[in-house]
Coordinates of C-alpha atoms in Angstrom, one line a residue:
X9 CA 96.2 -212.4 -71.7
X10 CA 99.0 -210.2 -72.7
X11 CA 102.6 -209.7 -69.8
X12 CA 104.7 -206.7 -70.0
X13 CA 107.9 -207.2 -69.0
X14 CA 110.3 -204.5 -68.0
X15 CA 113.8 -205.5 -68.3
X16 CA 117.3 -204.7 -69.5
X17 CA 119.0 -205.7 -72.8
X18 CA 120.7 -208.9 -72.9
X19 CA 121.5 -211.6 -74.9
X20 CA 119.7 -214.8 -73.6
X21 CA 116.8 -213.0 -71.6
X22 CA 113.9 -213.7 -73.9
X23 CA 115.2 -217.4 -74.0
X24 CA 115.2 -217.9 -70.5
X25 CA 111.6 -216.5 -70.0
X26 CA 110.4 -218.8 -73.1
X27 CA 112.1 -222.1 -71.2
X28 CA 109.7 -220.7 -67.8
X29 CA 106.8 -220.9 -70.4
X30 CA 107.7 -224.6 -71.9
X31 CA 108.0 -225.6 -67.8
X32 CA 104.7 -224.8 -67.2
X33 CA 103.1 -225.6 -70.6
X34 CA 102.1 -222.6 -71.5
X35 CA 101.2 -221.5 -74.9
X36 CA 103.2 -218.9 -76.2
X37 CA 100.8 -217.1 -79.1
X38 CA 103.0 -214.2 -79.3
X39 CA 105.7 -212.2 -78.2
X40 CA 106.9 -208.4 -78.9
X41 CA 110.2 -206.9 -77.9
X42 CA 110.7 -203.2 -77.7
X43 CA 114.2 -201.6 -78.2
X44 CA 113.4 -199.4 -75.3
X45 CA 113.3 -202.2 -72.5
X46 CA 110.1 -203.9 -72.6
X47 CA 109.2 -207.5 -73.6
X48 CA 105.3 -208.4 -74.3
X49 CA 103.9 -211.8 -74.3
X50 CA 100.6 -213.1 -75.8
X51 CA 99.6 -215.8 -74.0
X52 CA 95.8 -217.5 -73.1
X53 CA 93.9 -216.8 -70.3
X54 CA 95.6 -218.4 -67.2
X55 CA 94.0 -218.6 -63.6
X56 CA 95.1 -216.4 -60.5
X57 CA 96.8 -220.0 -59.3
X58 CA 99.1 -219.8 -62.6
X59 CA 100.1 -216.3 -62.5
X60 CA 100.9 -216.1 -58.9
X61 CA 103.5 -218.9 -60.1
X62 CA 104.5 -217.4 -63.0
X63 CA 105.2 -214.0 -62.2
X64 CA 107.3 -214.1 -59.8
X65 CA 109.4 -217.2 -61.6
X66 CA 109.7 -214.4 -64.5
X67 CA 111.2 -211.3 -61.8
X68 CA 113.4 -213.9 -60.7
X69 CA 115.3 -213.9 -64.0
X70 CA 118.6 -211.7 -64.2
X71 CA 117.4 -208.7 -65.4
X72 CA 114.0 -207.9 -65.2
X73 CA 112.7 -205.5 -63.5
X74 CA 109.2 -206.0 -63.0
X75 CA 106.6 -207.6 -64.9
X76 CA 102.3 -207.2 -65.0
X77 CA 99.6 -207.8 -67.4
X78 CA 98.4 -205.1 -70.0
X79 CA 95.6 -204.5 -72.1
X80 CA 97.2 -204.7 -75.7
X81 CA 101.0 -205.7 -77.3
X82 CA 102.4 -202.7 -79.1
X83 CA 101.2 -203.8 -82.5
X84 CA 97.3 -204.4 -81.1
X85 CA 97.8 -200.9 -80.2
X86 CA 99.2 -199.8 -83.4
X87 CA 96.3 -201.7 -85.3
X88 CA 93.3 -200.5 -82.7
X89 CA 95.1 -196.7 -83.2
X90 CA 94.9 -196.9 -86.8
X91 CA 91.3 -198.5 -87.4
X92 CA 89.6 -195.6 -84.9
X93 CA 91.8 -193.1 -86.9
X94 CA 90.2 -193.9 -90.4
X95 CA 86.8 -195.1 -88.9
X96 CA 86.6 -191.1 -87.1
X97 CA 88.0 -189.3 -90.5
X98 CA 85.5 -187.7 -92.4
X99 CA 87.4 -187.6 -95.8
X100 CA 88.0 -190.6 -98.0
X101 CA 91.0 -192.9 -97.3
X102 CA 92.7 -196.0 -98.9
X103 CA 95.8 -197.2 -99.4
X104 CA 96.5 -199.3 -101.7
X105 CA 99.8 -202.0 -103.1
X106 CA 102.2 -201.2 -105.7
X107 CA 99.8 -203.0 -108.4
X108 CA 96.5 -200.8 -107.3
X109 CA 94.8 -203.2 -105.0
X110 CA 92.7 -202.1 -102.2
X111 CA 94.6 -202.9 -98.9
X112 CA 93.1 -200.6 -96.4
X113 CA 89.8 -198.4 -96.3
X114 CA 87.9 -196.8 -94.5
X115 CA 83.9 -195.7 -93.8
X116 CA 83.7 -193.0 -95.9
X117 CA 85.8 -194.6 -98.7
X118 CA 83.4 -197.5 -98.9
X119 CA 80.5 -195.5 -98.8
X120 CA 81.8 -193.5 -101.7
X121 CA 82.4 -196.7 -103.4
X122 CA 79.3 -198.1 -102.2
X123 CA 81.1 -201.1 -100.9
X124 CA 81.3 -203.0 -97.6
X125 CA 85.0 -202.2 -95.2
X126 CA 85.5 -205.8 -95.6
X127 CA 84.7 -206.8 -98.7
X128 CA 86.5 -204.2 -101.1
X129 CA 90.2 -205.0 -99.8
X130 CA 91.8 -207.2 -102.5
X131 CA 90.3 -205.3 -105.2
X132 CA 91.5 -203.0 -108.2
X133 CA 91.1 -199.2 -107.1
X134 CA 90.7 -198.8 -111.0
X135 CA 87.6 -200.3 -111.1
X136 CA 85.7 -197.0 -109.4
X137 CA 88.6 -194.7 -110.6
X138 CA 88.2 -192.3 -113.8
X139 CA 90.3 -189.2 -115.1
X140 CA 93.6 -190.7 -113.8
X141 CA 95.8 -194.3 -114.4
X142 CA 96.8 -195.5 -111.3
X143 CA 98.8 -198.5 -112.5
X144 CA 100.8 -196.5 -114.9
X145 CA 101.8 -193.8 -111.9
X146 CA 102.5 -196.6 -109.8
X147 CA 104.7 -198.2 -112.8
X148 CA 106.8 -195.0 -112.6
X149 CA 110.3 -195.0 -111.4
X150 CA 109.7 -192.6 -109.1
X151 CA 106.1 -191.4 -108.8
X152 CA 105.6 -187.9 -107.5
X153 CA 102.6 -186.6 -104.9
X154 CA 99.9 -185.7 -107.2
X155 CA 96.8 -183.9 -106.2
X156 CA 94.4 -183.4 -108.8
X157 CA 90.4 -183.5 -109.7
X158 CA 89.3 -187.4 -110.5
X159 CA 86.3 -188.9 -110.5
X160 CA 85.9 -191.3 -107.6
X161 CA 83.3 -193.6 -107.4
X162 CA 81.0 -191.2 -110.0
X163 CA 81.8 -188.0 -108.1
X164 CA 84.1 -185.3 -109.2
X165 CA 86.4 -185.2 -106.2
X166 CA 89.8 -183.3 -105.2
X167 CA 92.0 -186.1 -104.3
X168 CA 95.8 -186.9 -103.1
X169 CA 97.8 -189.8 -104.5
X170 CA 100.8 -190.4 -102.2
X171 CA 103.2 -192.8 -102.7
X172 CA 104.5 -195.1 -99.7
X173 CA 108.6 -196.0 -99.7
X174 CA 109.9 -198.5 -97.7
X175 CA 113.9 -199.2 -97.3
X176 CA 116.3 -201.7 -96.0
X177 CA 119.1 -201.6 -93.8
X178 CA 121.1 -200.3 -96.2
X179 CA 118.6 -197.6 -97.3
X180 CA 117.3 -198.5 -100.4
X181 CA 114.0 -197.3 -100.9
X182 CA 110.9 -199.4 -103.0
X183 CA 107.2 -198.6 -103.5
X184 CA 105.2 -200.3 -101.5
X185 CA 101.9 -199.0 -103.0
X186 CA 100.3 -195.4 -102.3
X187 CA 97.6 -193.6 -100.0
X188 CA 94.9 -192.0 -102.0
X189 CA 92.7 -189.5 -100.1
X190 CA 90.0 -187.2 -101.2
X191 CA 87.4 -184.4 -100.1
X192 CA 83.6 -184.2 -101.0
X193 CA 82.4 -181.0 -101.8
X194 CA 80.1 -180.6 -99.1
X195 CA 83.8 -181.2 -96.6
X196 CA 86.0 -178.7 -99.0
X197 CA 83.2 -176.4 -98.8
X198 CA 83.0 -176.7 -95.0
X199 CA 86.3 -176.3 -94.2
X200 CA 86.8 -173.3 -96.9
X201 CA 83.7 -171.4 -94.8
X202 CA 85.8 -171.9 -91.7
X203 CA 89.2 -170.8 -93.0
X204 CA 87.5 -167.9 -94.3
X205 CA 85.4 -167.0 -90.9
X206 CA 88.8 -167.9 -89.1
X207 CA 90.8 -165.3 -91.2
X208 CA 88.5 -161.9 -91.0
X209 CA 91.8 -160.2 -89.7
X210 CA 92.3 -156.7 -91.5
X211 CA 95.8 -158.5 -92.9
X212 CA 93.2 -161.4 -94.1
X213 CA 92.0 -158.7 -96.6
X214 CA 92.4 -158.3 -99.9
X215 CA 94.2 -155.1 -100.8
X216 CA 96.0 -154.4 -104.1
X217 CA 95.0 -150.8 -105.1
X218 CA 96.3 -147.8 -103.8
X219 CA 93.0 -147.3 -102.2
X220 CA 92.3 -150.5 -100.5
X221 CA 95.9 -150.2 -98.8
X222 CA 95.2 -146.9 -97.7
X223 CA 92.1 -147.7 -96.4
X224 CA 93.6 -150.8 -94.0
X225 CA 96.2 -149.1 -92.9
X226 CA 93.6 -146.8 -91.2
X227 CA 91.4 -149.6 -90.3
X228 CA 94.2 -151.3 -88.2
X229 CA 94.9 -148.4 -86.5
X230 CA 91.2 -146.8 -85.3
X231 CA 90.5 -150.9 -84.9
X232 CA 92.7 -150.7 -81.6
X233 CA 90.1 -147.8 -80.4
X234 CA 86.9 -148.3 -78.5
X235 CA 85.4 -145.3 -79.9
X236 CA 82.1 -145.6 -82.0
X237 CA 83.2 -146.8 -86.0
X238 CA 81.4 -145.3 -89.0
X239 CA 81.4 -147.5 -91.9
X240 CA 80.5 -145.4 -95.3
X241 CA 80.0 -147.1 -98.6
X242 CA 77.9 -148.6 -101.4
X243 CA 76.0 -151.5 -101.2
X244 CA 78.3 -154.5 -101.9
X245 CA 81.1 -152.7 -100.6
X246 CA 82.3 -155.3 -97.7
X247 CA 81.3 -152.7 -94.7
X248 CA 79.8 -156.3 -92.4
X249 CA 83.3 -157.8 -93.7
X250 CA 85.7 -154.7 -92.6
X251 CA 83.3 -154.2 -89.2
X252 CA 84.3 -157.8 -88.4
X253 CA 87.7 -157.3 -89.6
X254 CA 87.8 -154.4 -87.3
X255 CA 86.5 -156.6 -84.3
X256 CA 88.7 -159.5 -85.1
X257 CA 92.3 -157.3 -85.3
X258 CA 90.8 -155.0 -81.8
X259 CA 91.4 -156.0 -77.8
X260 CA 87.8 -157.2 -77.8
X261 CA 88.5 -160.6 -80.1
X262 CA 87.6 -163.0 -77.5
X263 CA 84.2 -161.6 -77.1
X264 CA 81.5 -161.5 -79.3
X265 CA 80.7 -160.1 -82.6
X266 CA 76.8 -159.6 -82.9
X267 CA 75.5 -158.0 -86.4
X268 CA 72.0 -156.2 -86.8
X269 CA 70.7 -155.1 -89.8
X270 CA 68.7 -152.1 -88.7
X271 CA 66.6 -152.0 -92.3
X272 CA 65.7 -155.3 -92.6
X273 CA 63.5 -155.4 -89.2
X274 CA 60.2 -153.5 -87.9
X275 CA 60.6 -151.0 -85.5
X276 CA 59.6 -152.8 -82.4
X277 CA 61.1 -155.8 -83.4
X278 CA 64.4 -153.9 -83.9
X279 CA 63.9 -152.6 -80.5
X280 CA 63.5 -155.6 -78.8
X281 CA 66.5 -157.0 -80.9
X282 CA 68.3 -154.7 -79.6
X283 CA 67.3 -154.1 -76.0
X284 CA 66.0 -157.1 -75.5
X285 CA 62.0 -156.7 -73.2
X286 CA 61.3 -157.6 -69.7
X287 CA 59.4 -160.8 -68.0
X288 CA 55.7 -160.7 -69.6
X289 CA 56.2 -157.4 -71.7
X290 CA 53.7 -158.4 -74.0
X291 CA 51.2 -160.5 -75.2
X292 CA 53.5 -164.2 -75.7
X293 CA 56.6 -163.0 -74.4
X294 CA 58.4 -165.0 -72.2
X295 CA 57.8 -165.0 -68.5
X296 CA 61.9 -164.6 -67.7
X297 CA 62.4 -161.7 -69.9
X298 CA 64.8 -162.4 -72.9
X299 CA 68.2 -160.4 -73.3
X300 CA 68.7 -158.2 -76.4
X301 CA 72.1 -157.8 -78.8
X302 CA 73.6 -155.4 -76.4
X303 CA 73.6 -157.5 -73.8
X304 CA 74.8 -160.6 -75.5
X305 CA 77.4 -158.9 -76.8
X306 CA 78.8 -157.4 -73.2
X307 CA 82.4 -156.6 -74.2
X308 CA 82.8 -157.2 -77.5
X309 CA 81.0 -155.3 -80.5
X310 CA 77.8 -154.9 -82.3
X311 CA 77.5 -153.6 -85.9
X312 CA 74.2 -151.8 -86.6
X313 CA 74.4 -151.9 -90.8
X314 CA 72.3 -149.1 -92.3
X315 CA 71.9 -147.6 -89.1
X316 CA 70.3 -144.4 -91.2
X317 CA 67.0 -146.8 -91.1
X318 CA 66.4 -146.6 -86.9
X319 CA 63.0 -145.4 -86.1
X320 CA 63.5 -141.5 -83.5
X321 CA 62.8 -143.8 -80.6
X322 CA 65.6 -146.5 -80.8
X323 CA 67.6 -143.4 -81.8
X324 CA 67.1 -141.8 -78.3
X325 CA 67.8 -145.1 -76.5
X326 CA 71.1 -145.8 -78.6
X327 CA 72.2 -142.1 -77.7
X328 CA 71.9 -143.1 -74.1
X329 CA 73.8 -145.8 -74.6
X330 CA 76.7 -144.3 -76.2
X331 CA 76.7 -141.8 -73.5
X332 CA 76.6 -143.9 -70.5
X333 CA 76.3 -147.5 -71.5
X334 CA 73.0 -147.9 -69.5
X335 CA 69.7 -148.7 -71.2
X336 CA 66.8 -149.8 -70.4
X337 CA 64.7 -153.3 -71.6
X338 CA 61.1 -153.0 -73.6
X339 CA 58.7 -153.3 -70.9
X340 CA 61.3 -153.2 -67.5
X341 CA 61.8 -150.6 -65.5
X342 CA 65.7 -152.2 -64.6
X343 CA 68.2 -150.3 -65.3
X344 CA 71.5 -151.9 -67.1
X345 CA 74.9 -151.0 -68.2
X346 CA 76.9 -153.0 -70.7
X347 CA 80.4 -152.1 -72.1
X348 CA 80.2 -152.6 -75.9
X349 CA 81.7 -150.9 -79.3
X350 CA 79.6 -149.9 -81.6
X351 CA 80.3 -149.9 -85.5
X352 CA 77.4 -148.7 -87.6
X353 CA 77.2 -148.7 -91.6
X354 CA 75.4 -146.8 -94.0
X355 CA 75.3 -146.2 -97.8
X356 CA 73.2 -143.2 -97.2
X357 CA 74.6 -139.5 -96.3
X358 CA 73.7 -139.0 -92.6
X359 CA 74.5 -135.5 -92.6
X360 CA 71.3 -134.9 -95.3
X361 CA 69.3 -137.4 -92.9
X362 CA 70.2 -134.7 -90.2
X363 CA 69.2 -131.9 -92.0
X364 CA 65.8 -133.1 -93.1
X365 CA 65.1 -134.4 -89.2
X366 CA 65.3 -137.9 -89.9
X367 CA 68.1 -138.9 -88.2
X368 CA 69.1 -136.7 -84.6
X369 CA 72.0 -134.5 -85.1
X370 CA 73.4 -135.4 -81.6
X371 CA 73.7 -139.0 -82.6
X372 CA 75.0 -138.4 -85.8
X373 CA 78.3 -136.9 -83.7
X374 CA 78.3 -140.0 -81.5
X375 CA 79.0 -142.2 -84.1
X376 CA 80.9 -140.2 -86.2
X377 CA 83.7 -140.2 -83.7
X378 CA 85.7 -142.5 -86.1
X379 CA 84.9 -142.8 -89.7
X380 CA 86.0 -145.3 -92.5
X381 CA 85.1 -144.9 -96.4
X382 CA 85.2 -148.0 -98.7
X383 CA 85.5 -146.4 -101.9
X384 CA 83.4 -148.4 -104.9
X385 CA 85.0 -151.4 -106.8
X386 CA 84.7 -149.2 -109.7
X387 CA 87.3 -146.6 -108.2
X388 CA 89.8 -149.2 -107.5
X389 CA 90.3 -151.2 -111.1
X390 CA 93.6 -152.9 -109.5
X391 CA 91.3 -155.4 -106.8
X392 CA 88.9 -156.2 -109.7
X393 CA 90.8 -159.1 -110.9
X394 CA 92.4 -160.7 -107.8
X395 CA 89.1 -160.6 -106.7
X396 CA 87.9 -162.7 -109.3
X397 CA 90.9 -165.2 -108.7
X398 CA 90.0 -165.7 -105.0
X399 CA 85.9 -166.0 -106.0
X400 CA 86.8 -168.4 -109.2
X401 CA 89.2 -170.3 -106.2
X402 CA 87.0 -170.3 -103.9
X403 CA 83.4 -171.6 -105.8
X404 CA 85.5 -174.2 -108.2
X405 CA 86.8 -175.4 -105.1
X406 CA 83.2 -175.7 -103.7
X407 CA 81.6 -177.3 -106.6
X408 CA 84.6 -179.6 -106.8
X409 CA 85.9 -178.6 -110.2
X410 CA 89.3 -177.9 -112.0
X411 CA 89.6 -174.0 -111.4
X412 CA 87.9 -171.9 -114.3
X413 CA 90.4 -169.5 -116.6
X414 CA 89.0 -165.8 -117.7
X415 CA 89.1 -164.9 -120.8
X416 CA 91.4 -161.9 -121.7
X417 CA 88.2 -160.5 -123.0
X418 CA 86.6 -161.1 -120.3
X419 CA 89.1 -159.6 -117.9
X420 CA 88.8 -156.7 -119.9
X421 CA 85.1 -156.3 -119.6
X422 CA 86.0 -157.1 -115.3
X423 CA 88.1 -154.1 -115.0
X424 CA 85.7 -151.9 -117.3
X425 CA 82.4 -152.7 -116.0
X426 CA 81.2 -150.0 -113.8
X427 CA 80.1 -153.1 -111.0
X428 CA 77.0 -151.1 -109.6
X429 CA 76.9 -153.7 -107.3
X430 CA 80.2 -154.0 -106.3
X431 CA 82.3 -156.8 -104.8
X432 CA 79.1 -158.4 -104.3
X433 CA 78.1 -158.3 -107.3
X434 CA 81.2 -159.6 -109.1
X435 CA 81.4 -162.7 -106.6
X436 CA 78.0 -163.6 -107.5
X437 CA 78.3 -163.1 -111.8
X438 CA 81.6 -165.6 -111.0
X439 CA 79.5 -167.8 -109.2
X440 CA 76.8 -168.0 -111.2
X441 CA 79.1 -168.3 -114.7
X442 CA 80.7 -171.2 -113.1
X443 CA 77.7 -173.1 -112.0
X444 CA 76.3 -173.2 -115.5
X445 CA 80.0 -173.0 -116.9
X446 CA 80.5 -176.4 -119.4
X447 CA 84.2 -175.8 -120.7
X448 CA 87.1 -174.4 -119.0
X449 CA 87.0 -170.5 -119.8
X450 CA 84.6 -168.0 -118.6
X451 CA 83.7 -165.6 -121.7
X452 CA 81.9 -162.0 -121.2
X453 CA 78.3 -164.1 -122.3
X454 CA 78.8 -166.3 -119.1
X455 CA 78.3 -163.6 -117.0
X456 CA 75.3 -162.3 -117.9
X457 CA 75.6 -158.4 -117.0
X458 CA 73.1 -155.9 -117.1
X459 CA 74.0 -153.8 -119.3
X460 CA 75.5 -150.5 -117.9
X461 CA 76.9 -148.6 -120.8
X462 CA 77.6 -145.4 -120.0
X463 CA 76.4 -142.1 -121.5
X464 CA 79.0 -139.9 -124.1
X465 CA 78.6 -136.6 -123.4
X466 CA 80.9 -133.9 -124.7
X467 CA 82.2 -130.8 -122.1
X468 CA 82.6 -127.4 -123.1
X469 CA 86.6 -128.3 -123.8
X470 CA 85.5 -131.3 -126.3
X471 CA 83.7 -128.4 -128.4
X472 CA 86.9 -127.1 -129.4
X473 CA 88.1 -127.2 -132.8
X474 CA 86.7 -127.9 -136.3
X475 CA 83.2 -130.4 -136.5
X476 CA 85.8 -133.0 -138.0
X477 CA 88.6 -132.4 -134.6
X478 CA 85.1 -132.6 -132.6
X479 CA 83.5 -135.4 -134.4
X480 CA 86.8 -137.2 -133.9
X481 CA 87.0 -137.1 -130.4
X482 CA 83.3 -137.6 -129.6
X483 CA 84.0 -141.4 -131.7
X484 CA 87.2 -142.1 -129.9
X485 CA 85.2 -141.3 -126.4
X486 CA 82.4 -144.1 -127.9
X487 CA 84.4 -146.2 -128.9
X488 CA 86.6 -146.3 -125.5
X489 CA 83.3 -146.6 -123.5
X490 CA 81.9 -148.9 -125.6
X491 CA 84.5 -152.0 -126.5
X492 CA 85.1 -153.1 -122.5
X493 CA 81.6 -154.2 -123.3
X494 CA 82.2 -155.5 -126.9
X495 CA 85.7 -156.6 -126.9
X496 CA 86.1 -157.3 -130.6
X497 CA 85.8 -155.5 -133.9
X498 CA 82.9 -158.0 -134.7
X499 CA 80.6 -157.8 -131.4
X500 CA 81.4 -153.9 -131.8
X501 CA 80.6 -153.7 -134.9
X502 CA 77.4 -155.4 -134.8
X503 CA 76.4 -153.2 -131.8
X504 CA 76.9 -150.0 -133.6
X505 CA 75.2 -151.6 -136.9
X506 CA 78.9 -150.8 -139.4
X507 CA 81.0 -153.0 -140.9
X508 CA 83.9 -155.2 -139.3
X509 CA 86.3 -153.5 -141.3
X510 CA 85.1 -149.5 -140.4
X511 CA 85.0 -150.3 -136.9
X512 CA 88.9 -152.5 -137.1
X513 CA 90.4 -149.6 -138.5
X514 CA 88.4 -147.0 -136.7
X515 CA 90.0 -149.1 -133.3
X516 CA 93.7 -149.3 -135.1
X517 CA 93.4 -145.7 -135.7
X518 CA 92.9 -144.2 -131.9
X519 CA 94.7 -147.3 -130.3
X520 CA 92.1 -148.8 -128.8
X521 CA 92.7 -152.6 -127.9
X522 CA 92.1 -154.9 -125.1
X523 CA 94.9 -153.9 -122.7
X524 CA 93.9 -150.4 -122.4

């Protein structure tokens, strides 16, 4: 049984409620005082008779204000807090003494250490600890907050060692040991997929060129619009990324973002996708109907990607839309109206579509109301490599290694290669090169490019001159296209089937090197 007693400050008061306690033979297993006004005893179970005494004996004393029984003393509290804390954390947690002992853990530590909660305390952290010397940090005069990639109990893990100070009254500070806390993989990568869904804001975006800049300074402002949004672009450009972007920084936030790719699916699956169908439309449909995108989505936005693919009938039924926001389900005669934005995407030129017939003219003016380009990676050199240093962030992190370093040869061949796939593309060749990366560098072999040299031709202008001026510049031009690819005098060498030494002079001759 544990009292709380309310009551002021003063010298004697917790000796005159311990003599009650000695009156009445009463056990006195512990007692608490709080600064703020509160005294807490821990006594054993006592019958109604005993408290009906007791209490009022206590209220009698100068002083106190009132006293009644409570569930914990402050320090129960503090103990039960802290034990549901580390057993509901997900990520690894111990704390340990100034020599490297266990002193607290909790679930997920011991599993990682494949150890029992109650067994592990009293033991050397060391033992199941490689790539870092915890005694030797804690021997330091004053150890620092290091977080760094260590091997914990045979996994590769990020992990936090934080010292813990104590000080004395006249504030000198000792170690008292450390808190070591790590993530898993599987928990970096979660949380890096969240940050990343929970930042799609057009300022969230990467922009370095003079290009990409441009391109989200229009964004943010036809993102406040509730016009129709064309998205043109390459494949691998980001248009799903900049619709969502657009959503995200637009009135509509709160609501829904619904995504259809209109090449991937049938025709009347695309329909009913879209439309949704009607109770018993067809053959095992269900007997309630089922609501389409546009309907789900009710004020907020869908993005049709390659909307160039829609078969002539979904065509007609999106032009309705657009007009009036009604439609009508597959297989229902209901009429219903939603209020939704539209952003569509396409890599293909919907004008041509219009003028062969396989895409309606009309519609092709609905959408178009707004239009954004994304120009190819290839066109904006400056975003190449920041891009590969938040991809190389971003899959280390996931795979829970130290962060992989490009090689100057390699960011050469980055910024040169012509990235037919764009950004997508180049985040998958990082990803891949560190999956099956053993050192610390990424060279040009671990990305494993197609090849994409491109063709030296000569214009009417580069005809100009003697065959020697000519034959000059035609070898310059091959020699610029060709070394992003082969960034050294011996890799170009062996690719053009010369000698080391002609092709080292050749490069010293028209300047050529790895910064241009």
């Amino acid at each position: 049984m544990r009292l709380e007693i309310f009551c002021e400050d003063r010298p004697g008061i917790a000796r005159e409620v311990l003599d009650i306690l000695a009156e009445r033979h009463i056990d006195l297993r512990g007692i608490e005082v709080d600064p703020v006004g509160k005294m807490y005893l821990h006594l054993p179970d006592l019958s109604f008779d005993e408290l009906k005494t007791l209490l009022p004996a206590i209220r009698r004393i100068k002083g106190v204000g009132d006293v009644r029984t409570t569930a914990f003393m402050p320090t129960e509290r503090d103990h039960y807090e802290l034990a549901t804390l580390l057993q509901t954390l997900p990520d690894p947690v111990i704390s340990v003494d100034n020599k490297g002992r266990i002193l607290i853990i909790n679930p997920a530590a011991a599993r990682l250490l494949k150890g029992d909660v109650e067994a592990l305390p009293g033991q050397q952290l060391s033992l199941w600890l490689g790539g870092f010397n915890l005694p030797r940090w804690l021997e330091e005069d004053e150890p620092a907050p290091i977080s760094m990639l260590v091997k914990l109990g045979g996994q590769r893990l990020l992990t936090d060692f934080l010292p813990v100070w104590v000080s004395d009254e006249l504030e000198r500070r000792t170690l008292a040991g450390a808190v070591v806390t790590a993530k898993t993989p599987h928990r970096l990568t979660t949380q890096l997929n969240q940050a990343r869904e929970g930042t799609a804001s057009l300022d969230a975006i990467l922009a370095e060129s003079a290009q990409a800049k441009r391109l989200i300074r229009q964004a943010k402002k036809l993102a406040q619009l509730d016009a129709p949004l064309l998205i043109q672009g390459e494949t691998g450009t980001g248009k799903e990324l900049l619709a969502r972007a657009c959503h995200d920084s637009s009135l509509r936030h709160q609501k829904p973002f619904l995504a259809l790719n209109c090449a991937s699916l049938p025709d009347n699956v695309a329909e009913t996708e879209l439309f949704g169908y009607g109770p018993n439309a067809f053959s095992g449909a269900n007997a309630t109907g089922k609501r389409g995108v546009f309907e789900v989505a009710d004020g907020g936005t869908v993005f049709l990607d390659e909307v160039g693919d829609l078969a002539p009938a979904i065509q007609v039924k999106l032009l309705r839309l657009l007009q009036d926001g009604t439609f009508r389900r597959v297989g229902d005669e209901a009429e219903r109206k939603v209020n939704v934005r539209i952003i569509c995407s396409t890599q293909r030129d919907l004008g041509a579509l219009c003028q062969t017939g396989q895409f309606r003219q009309d519609l092709y003016y609905r959408l178009n109301v707004l239009s954004l380009s994304l120009p190819p990676l290839r066109e904006r050199p400056d975003d190449i490599l920041p891009l590969a240093d938040l991809f190389l962030d971003r899959h280390c992190a996931a795979l829970g290694r130290e962060k992989a370093q490009l090689s100057q040869a390699t960011q050469n061949l980055l910024v040169n290669y012509p990235w037919p796939g764009n950004v997508r593309q180049l985040e998958n060749s990082l990803l891949r090169a560190v999956s099956l990366l053993d050192g610390g560098q990424i060279e040009p072999k671990h990305l494993e490019l197609p090849s994409q040299t491109p063709s030296v031709s000569l214009g009417d202008a580069a005809l100009e001159g003697t065959l020697d001026e000519v034959m000059k510049r035609f070898e310059k031009s091959l020699l610029e296209r060709l070394y992003p690819a082969y960034p050294s005098s011996r890799q170009l060498a062996k690719k053009l089937g010369v000698s080391h030494t002609a092709i080292a002079n050749k490069l010293r001759d028209y300047a050529i090197n790895k910064k241009k």
